[in-house]
């Protein structure tokens, strides 16, 4: 399934993130982690989206653009999920750097929700059912956000 959205300011993008988190929180417990891959240019709105997403998971800590931190874990209190991992691949040179952080274990644990910024850089190691979200810069305040579930089918 492919869903296309346009947002006209950061708060609309955060709202979209919050709605997705609420949907994921409500669904039946998965067999493996829920993985979301965020793609698109710098300033496209990936981190902004995840700020809203974290709110939807009732995380009160701030989601930042991790400059030197590749991965950050947040504890969540939900019936099905216990951890939210925010991974940013902007600075990595090869997928192995992410594998070395225990990525395989993280994405196989059904109590985890994992969001990966610059996911196209580690496409080779992403689980097949990763939810892909593409961010496109239309103009200063307008973004096109395309959500792909089930490999876009
Ligand atoms: P990324 O993580 O993709 O590099 P960020 O979310 O960090 O992008 O930055 C997006 C920037 O664009 C922010 O400065 C934000 O205020 C601005 N912005 C303007 N319009 C929008 C919009 N519609 N959605 C998201 N961000 C927007
Ligand atoms: Mg970012």
PDB file of N, CA, C and O in Angstrom, residues 3-61:
ATOM      1  N   UNK A   3       0.730   5.427   0.423  1.00  0.00           N
ATOM      2  CA  UNK A   3      -0.086   6.588   0.788  1.00  0.00           C
ATOM      3  C   UNK A   3       0.750   7.842   0.642  1.00  0.00           C
ATOM      4  O   UNK A   3       1.903   7.878   1.086  1.00  0.00           O
ATOM      5  N   UNK A   4       0.162   8.849   0.002  1.00  0.00           N
ATOM      6  CA  UNK A   4       0.916  10.077  -0.243  1.00  0.00           C
ATOM      7  C   UNK A   4       0.282  11.243   0.524  1.00  0.00           C
ATOM      8  O   UNK A   4      -0.942  11.381   0.533  1.00  0.00           O
ATOM      9  N   UNK A   5       1.132  12.028   1.181  1.00  0.00           N
ATOM     10  CA  UNK A   5       0.642  13.175   1.948  1.00  0.00           C
ATOM     11  C   UNK A   5       1.451  14.413   1.562  1.00  0.00           C
ATOM     12  O   UNK A   5       2.615  14.300   1.170  1.00  0.00           O
ATOM     13  N   UNK A   6       0.827  15.572   1.729  1.00  0.00           N
ATOM     14  CA  UNK A   6       1.577  16.822   1.642  1.00  0.00           C
ATOM     15  C   UNK A   6       1.410  17.548   2.962  1.00  0.00           C
ATOM     16  O   UNK A   6       0.296  17.603   3.491  1.00  0.00           O
ATOM     17  N   UNK A   7       2.507  18.063   3.501  1.00  0.00           N
ATOM     18  CA  UNK A   7       2.379  18.882   4.710  1.00  0.00           C
ATOM     19  C   UNK A   7       2.892  20.275   4.396  1.00  0.00           C
ATOM     20  O   UNK A   7       3.792  20.451   3.563  1.00  0.00           O
ATOM     21  N   UNK A   8       2.307  21.272   5.056  1.00  0.00           N
ATOM     22  CA  UNK A   8       2.646  22.667   4.776  1.00  0.00           C
ATOM     23  C   UNK A   8       3.423  23.340   5.895  1.00  0.00           C
ATOM     24  O   UNK A   8       3.749  24.518   5.801  1.00  0.00           O
ATOM     25  N   UNK A   9       3.700  22.602   6.948  1.00  0.00           N
ATOM     26  CA  UNK A   9       4.528  23.135   8.048  1.00  0.00           C
ATOM     27  C   UNK A   9       4.989  21.973   8.924  1.00  0.00           C
ATOM     28  O   UNK A   9       4.449  20.863   8.822  1.00  0.00           O
ATOM     29  N   UNK A  10       5.998  22.226   9.799  1.00  0.00           N
ATOM     30  CA  UNK A  10       6.536  21.137  10.620  1.00  0.00           C
ATOM     31  C   UNK A  10       5.495  20.492  11.525  1.00  0.00           C
ATOM     32  O   UNK A  10       5.549  19.284  11.747  1.00  0.00           O
ATOM     33  N   UNK A  11       4.534  21.281  12.008  1.00  0.00           N
ATOM     34  CA  UNK A  11       3.594  20.671  12.949  1.00  0.00           C
ATOM     35  C   UNK A  11       2.683  19.658  12.244  1.00  0.00           C
ATOM     36  O   UNK A  11       2.301  18.644  12.840  1.00  0.00           O
ATOM     37  N   UNK A  12       2.379  19.894  10.972  1.00  0.00           N
ATOM     38  CA  UNK A  12       1.600  18.888  10.229  1.00  0.00           C
ATOM     39  C   UNK A  12       2.409  17.601  10.049  1.00  0.00           C
ATOM     40  O   UNK A  12       1.866  16.500  10.068  1.00  0.00           O
ATOM     41  N   UNK A  13       3.708  17.760   9.871  1.00  0.00           N
ATOM     42  CA  UNK A  13       4.574  16.575   9.722  1.00  0.00           C
ATOM     43  C   UNK A  13       4.658  15.808  11.043  1.00  0.00           C
ATOM     44  O   UNK A  13       4.585  14.579  11.064  1.00  0.00           O
ATOM     45  N   UNK A  14       4.759  16.562  12.147  1.00  0.00           N
ATOM     46  CA  UNK A  14       4.777  15.898  13.466  1.00  0.00           C
ATOM     47  C   UNK A  14       3.462  15.158  13.712  1.00  0.00           C
ATOM     48  O   UNK A  14       3.454  14.040  14.230  1.00  0.00           O
ATOM     49  N   UNK A  15       2.371  15.773  13.322  1.00  0.00           N
ATOM     50  CA  UNK A  15       1.050  15.167  13.508  1.00  0.00           C
ATOM     51  C   UNK A  15       0.943  13.824  12.776  1.00  0.00           C
ATOM     52  O   UNK A  15       0.435  12.842  13.300  1.00  0.00           O
ATOM     53  N   UNK A  16       1.476  13.811  11.564  1.00  0.00           N
ATOM     54  CA  UNK A  16       1.472  12.579  10.765  1.00  0.00           C
ATOM     55  C   UNK A  16       2.271  11.488  11.484  1.00  0.00           C
ATOM     56  O   UNK A  16       1.854  10.327  11.550  1.00  0.00           O
ATOM     57  N   UNK A  17       3.405  11.873  12.031  1.00  0.00           N
ATOM     58  CA  UNK A  17       4.236  10.937  12.789  1.00  0.00           C
ATOM     59  C   UNK A  17       3.492  10.404  14.005  1.00  0.00           C
ATOM     60  O   UNK A  17       3.527   9.207  14.302  1.00  0.00           O
ATOM     61  N   UNK A  18       2.803  11.294  14.682  1.00  0.00           N
ATOM     62  CA  UNK A  18       2.053  10.903  15.885  1.00  0.00           C
ATOM     63  C   UNK A  18       0.946   9.909  15.518  1.00  0.00           C
ATOM     64  O   UNK A  18       0.769   8.887  16.197  1.00  0.00           O
ATOM     65  N   UNK A  19       0.252  10.187  14.423  1.00  0.00           N
ATOM     66  CA  UNK A  19      -0.829   9.290  13.992  1.00  0.00           C
ATOM     67  C   UNK A  19      -0.296   7.894  13.670  1.00  0.00           C
ATOM     68  O   UNK A  19      -0.898   6.884  14.042  1.00  0.00           O
ATOM     69  N   UNK A  20       0.848   7.835  12.990  1.00  0.00           N
ATOM     70  CA  UNK A  20       1.423   6.525  12.651  1.00  0.00           C
ATOM     71  C   UNK A  20       1.793   5.763  13.923  1.00  0.00           C
ATOM     72  O   UNK A  20       1.516   4.562  14.039  1.00  0.00           O
ATOM     73  N   UNK A  21       2.395   6.459  14.884  1.00  0.00           N
ATOM     74  CA  UNK A  21       2.781   5.809  16.146  1.00  0.00           C
ATOM     75  C   UNK A  21       1.543   5.268  16.860  1.00  0.00           C
ATOM     76  O   UNK A  21       1.566   4.158  17.405  1.00  0.00           O
ATOM     77  N   UNK A  22       0.463   6.042  16.846  1.00  0.00           N
ATOM     78  CA  UNK A  22      -0.757   5.599  17.522  1.00  0.00           C
ATOM     79  C   UNK A  22      -1.349   4.372  16.834  1.00  0.00           C
ATOM     80  O   UNK A  22      -1.829   3.454  17.495  1.00  0.00           O
ATOM     81  N   UNK A  23      -1.277   4.359  15.506  1.00  0.00           N
ATOM     82  CA  UNK A  23      -1.748   3.185  14.760  1.00  0.00           C
ATOM     83  C   UNK A  23      -0.928   1.951  15.132  1.00  0.00           C
ATOM     84  O   UNK A  23      -1.475   0.882  15.406  1.00  0.00           O
ATOM     85  N   UNK A  24       0.393   2.113  15.124  1.00  0.00           N
ATOM     86  CA  UNK A  24       1.284   0.979  15.429  1.00  0.00           C
ATOM     87  C   UNK A  24       1.049   0.496  16.859  1.00  0.00           C
ATOM     88  O   UNK A  24       1.016  -0.710  17.119  1.00  0.00           O
ATOM     89  N   UNK A  25       0.847   1.425  17.778  1.00  0.00           N
ATOM     90  CA  UNK A  25       0.615   1.061  19.189  1.00  0.00           C
ATOM     91  C   UNK A  25      -0.638   0.216  19.365  1.00  0.00           C
ATOM     92  O   UNK A  25      -0.723  -0.603  20.263  1.00  0.00           O
ATOM     93  N   UNK A  26      -1.619   0.460  18.505  1.00  0.00           N
ATOM     94  CA  UNK A  26      -2.911  -0.209  18.649  1.00  0.00           C
ATOM     95  C   UNK A  26      -2.967  -1.596  18.013  1.00  0.00           C
ATOM     96  O   UNK A  26      -3.815  -2.390  18.345  1.00  0.00           O
ATOM     97  N   UNK A  27      -2.053  -1.857  17.063  1.00  0.00           N
ATOM     98  CA  UNK A  27      -2.154  -3.111  16.314  1.00  0.00           C
ATOM     99  C   UNK A  27      -1.714  -4.313  17.154  1.00  0.00           C
ATOM    100  O   UNK A  27      -1.073  -4.155  18.194  1.00  0.00           O
ATOM    101  N   UNK A  28      -2.052  -5.474  16.683  1.00  0.00           N
ATOM    102  CA  UNK A  28      -1.719  -6.712  17.383  1.00  0.00           C
ATOM    103  C   UNK A  28      -0.206  -6.853  17.510  1.00  0.00           C
ATOM    104  O   UNK A  28       0.535  -6.346  16.677  1.00  0.00           O
ATOM    105  N   UNK A  29       0.263  -7.551  18.565  1.00  0.00           N
ATOM    106  CA  UNK A  29       1.703  -7.711  18.729  1.00  0.00           C
ATOM    107  C   UNK A  29       2.337  -8.386  17.512  1.00  0.00           C
ATOM    108  O   UNK A  29       1.822  -9.397  17.032  1.00  0.00           O
ATOM    109  N   UNK A  30       3.415  -7.823  17.002  1.00  0.00           N
ATOM    110  CA  UNK A  30       4.054  -8.392  15.820  1.00  0.00           C
ATOM    111  C   UNK A  30       4.967  -9.572  16.173  1.00  0.00           C
ATOM    112  O   UNK A  30       5.191  -9.854  17.343  1.00  0.00           O
ATOM    113  N   UNK A  31       5.481 -10.251  15.157  1.00  0.00           N
ATOM    114  CA  UNK A  31       6.405 -11.379  15.384  1.00  0.00           C
ATOM    115  C   UNK A  31       7.835 -10.899  15.541  1.00  0.00           C
ATOM    116  O   UNK A  31       8.669 -11.529  16.151  1.00  0.00           O
ATOM    117  N   UNK A  32       8.117  -9.767  14.893  1.00  0.00           N
ATOM    118  CA  UNK A  32       9.457  -9.173  15.002  1.00  0.00           C
ATOM    119  C   UNK A  32       9.266  -7.686  15.250  1.00  0.00           C
ATOM    120  O   UNK A  32       8.134  -7.200  15.284  1.00  0.00           O
ATOM    121  N   UNK A  33      10.375  -6.958  15.383  1.00  0.00           N
ATOM    122  CA  UNK A  33      10.261  -5.510  15.626  1.00  0.00           C
ATOM    123  C   UNK A  33       9.510  -4.828  14.485  1.00  0.00           C
ATOM    124  O   UNK A  33       9.526  -5.302  13.351  1.00  0.00           O
ATOM    125  N   UNK A  34       8.853  -3.723  14.788  1.00  0.00           N
ATOM    126  CA  UNK A  34       8.290  -2.872  13.743  1.00  0.00           C
ATOM    127  C   UNK A  34       9.417  -1.923  13.316  1.00  0.00           C
ATOM    128  O   UNK A  34       9.970  -1.210  14.154  1.00  0.00           O
ATOM    129  N   UNK A  35       9.774  -1.973  12.038  1.00  0.00           N
ATOM    130  CA  UNK A  35      10.896  -1.151  11.552  1.00  0.00           C
ATOM    131  C   UNK A  35      10.377  -0.129  10.542  1.00  0.00           C
ATOM    132  O   UNK A  35       9.594  -0.466   9.652  1.00  0.00           O
ATOM    133  N   UNK A  36      10.806   1.105  10.735  1.00  0.00           N
ATOM    134  CA  UNK A  36      10.413   2.184   9.836  1.00  0.00           C
ATOM    135  C   UNK A  36      11.680   2.782   9.240  1.00  0.00           C
ATOM    136  O   UNK A  36      12.599   3.156   9.973  1.00  0.00           O
ATOM    137  N   UNK A  37      11.751   2.847   7.922  1.00  0.00           N
ATOM    138  CA  UNK A  37      12.916   3.422   7.246  1.00  0.00           C
ATOM    139  C   UNK A  37      12.536   4.781   6.675  1.00  0.00           C
ATOM    140  O   UNK A  37      11.604   4.873   5.878  1.00  0.00           O
ATOM    141  N   UNK A  38      13.248   5.826   7.086  1.00  0.00           N
ATOM    142  CA  UNK A  38      12.948   7.171   6.599  1.00  0.00           C
ATOM    143  C   UNK A  38      14.018   7.589   5.597  1.00  0.00           C
ATOM    144  O   UNK A  38      15.212   7.497   5.894  1.00  0.00           O
ATOM    145  N   UNK A  39      13.559   8.011   4.419  1.00  0.00           N
ATOM    146  CA  UNK A  39      14.485   8.359   3.342  1.00  0.00           C
ATOM    147  C   UNK A  39      14.217   9.782   2.849  1.00  0.00           C
ATOM    148  O   UNK A  39      13.125  10.309   3.042  1.00  0.00           O
ATOM    149  N   UNK A  40      15.186  10.336   2.177  1.00  0.00           N
ATOM    150  CA  UNK A  40      15.001  11.665   1.588  1.00  0.00           C
ATOM    151  C   UNK A  40      16.065  12.634   2.068  1.00  0.00           C
ATOM    152  O   UNK A  40      16.811  12.345   3.000  1.00  0.00           O
ATOM    153  N   UNK A  41      16.078  13.794   1.412  1.00  0.00           N
ATOM    154  CA  UNK A  41      17.177  14.733   1.606  1.00  0.00           C
ATOM    155  C   UNK A  41      17.258  15.337   3.006  1.00  0.00           C
ATOM    156  O   UNK A  41      16.311  15.291   3.764  1.00  0.00           O
ATOM    157  N   UNK A  42      18.415  15.923   3.250  1.00  0.00           N
ATOM    158  CA  UNK A  42      18.644  16.664   4.490  1.00  0.00           C
ATOM    159  C   UNK A  42      17.603  17.785   4.562  1.00  0.00           C
ATOM    160  O   UNK A  42      17.366  18.486   3.574  1.00  0.00           O
ATOM    161  N   UNK A  43      16.952  17.916   5.698  1.00  0.00           N
ATOM    162  CA  UNK A  43      15.922  18.944   5.853  1.00  0.00           C
ATOM    163  C   UNK A  43      14.567  18.515   5.316  1.00  0.00           C
ATOM    164  O   UNK A  43      13.621  19.299   5.280  1.00  0.00           O
ATOM    165  N   UNK A  44      14.468  17.264   4.917  1.00  0.00           N
ATOM    166  CA  UNK A  44      13.215  16.755   4.364  1.00  0.00           C
ATOM    167  C   UNK A  44      12.116  16.607   5.409  1.00  0.00           C
ATOM    168  O   UNK A  44      10.936  16.597   5.075  1.00  0.00           O
ATOM    169  N   UNK A  45      12.516  16.450   6.663  1.00  0.00           N
ATOM    170  CA  UNK A  45      11.515  16.346   7.731  1.00  0.00           C
ATOM    171  C   UNK A  45      11.522  15.019   8.474  1.00  0.00           C
ATOM    172  O   UNK A  45      10.604  14.733   9.244  1.00  0.00           O
ATOM    173  N   UNK A  46      12.569  14.215   8.276  1.00  0.00           N
ATOM    174  CA  UNK A  46      12.622  12.891   8.912  1.00  0.00           C
ATOM    175  C   UNK A  46      12.627  13.011  10.444  1.00  0.00           C
ATOM    176  O   UNK A  46      11.843  12.358  11.131  1.00  0.00           O
ATOM    177  N   UNK A  47      13.521  13.860  10.958  1.00  0.00           N
ATOM    178  CA  UNK A  47      13.601  14.012  12.417  1.00  0.00           C
ATOM    179  C   UNK A  47      12.333  14.669  12.957  1.00  0.00           C
ATOM    180  O   UNK A  47      11.815  14.277  14.008  1.00  0.00           O
ATOM    181  N   UNK A  48      11.812  15.647  12.217  1.00  0.00           N
ATOM    182  CA  UNK A  48      10.570  16.312  12.622  1.00  0.00           C
ATOM    183  C   UNK A  48       9.441  15.278  12.756  1.00  0.00           C
ATOM    184  O   UNK A  48       8.703  15.260  13.744  1.00  0.00           O
ATOM    185  N   UNK A  49       9.315  14.413  11.754  1.00  0.00           N
ATOM    186  CA  UNK A  49       8.305  13.344  11.770  1.00  0.00           C
ATOM    187  C   UNK A  49       8.486  12.476  13.020  1.00  0.00           C
ATOM    188  O   UNK A  49       7.515  12.137  13.700  1.00  0.00           O
ATOM    189  N   UNK A  50       9.743  12.142  13.336  1.00  0.00           N
ATOM    190  CA  UNK A  50      10.003  11.252  14.477  1.00  0.00           C
ATOM    191  C   UNK A  50       9.732  11.928  15.813  1.00  0.00           C
ATOM    192  O   UNK A  50       9.440  11.248  16.804  1.00  0.00           O
ATOM    193  N   UNK A  51       9.826  13.246  15.857  1.00  0.00           N
ATOM    194  CA  UNK A  51       9.450  13.958  17.092  1.00  0.00           C
ATOM    195  C   UNK A  51       7.968  13.705  17.388  1.00  0.00           C
ATOM    196  O   UNK A  51       7.586  13.425  18.523  1.00  0.00           O
ATOM    197  N   UNK A  52       7.142  13.804  16.355  1.00  0.00           N
ATOM    198  CA  UNK A  52       5.709  13.531  16.518  1.00  0.00           C
ATOM    199  C   UNK A  52       5.472  12.054  16.799  1.00  0.00           C
ATOM    200  O   UNK A  52       4.622  11.694  17.625  1.00  0.00           O
ATOM    201  N   UNK A  53       6.229  11.219  16.131  1.00  0.00           N
ATOM    202  CA  UNK A  53       6.116   9.766  16.320  1.00  0.00           C
ATOM    203  C   UNK A  53       6.385   9.416  17.791  1.00  0.00           C
ATOM    204  O   UNK A  53       5.641   8.658  18.408  1.00  0.00           O
ATOM    205  N   UNK A  54       7.438  10.006  18.356  1.00  0.00           N
ATOM    206  CA  UNK A  54       7.790   9.749  19.763  1.00  0.00           C
ATOM    207  C   UNK A  54       6.676  10.227  20.693  1.00  0.00           C
ATOM    208  O   UNK A  54       6.361   9.569  21.683  1.00  0.00           O
ATOM    209  N   UNK A  55       6.069  11.342  20.369  1.00  0.00           N
ATOM    210  CA  UNK A  55       4.936  11.835  21.183  1.00  0.00           C
ATOM    211  C   UNK A  55       3.801  10.821  21.152  1.00  0.00           C
ATOM    212  O   UNK A  55       3.170  10.551  22.167  1.00  0.00           O
ATOM    213  N   UNK A  56       3.575  10.264  19.976  1.00  0.00           N
ATOM    214  CA  UNK A  56       2.521   9.257  19.823  1.00  0.00           C
ATOM    215  C   UNK A  56       2.806   8.003  20.640  1.00  0.00           C
ATOM    216  O   UNK A  56       1.898   7.263  20.986  1.00  0.00           O
ATOM    217  N   UNK A  57       4.076   7.777  20.950  1.00  0.00           N
ATOM    218  CA  UNK A  57       4.464   6.626  21.787  1.00  0.00           C
ATOM    219  C   UNK A  57       4.538   7.031  23.256  1.00  0.00           C
ATOM    220  O   UNK A  57       4.994   6.248  24.096  1.00  0.00           O
ATOM    221  N   UNK A  58       4.163   8.278  23.539  1.00  0.00           N
ATOM    222  CA  UNK A  58       4.171   8.843  24.903  1.00  0.00           C
ATOM    223  C   UNK A  58       5.588   8.967  25.463  1.00  0.00           C
ATOM    224  O   UNK A  58       5.805   8.847  26.672  1.00  0.00           O
ATOM    225  N   UNK A  59       6.539   9.208  24.585  1.00  0.00           N
ATOM    226  CA  UNK A  59       7.914   9.449  25.033  1.00  0.00           C
ATOM    227  C   UNK A  59       8.028  10.943  25.320  1.00  0.00           C
ATOM    228  O   UNK A  59       7.680  11.764  24.465  1.00  0.00           O
ATOM    229  N   UNK A  60       8.495  11.277  26.519  1.00  0.00           N
ATOM    230  CA  UNK A  60       8.568  12.713  26.833  1.00  0.00           C
ATOM    231  C   UNK A  60       9.958  13.278  26.556  1.00  0.00           C
ATOM    232  O   UNK A  60      10.127  14.477  26.400  1.00  0.00           O
ATOM    233  N   UNK A  61      10.967  12.395  26.484  1.00  0.00           N
ATOM    234  CA  UNK A  61      12.322  12.877  26.186  1.00  0.00           C
ATOM    235  C   UNK A  61      12.395  13.422  24.771  1.00  0.00           C
ATOM    236  O   UNK A  61      11.654  13.000  23.892  1.00  0.00           O
TER     237      UNK A  61
END
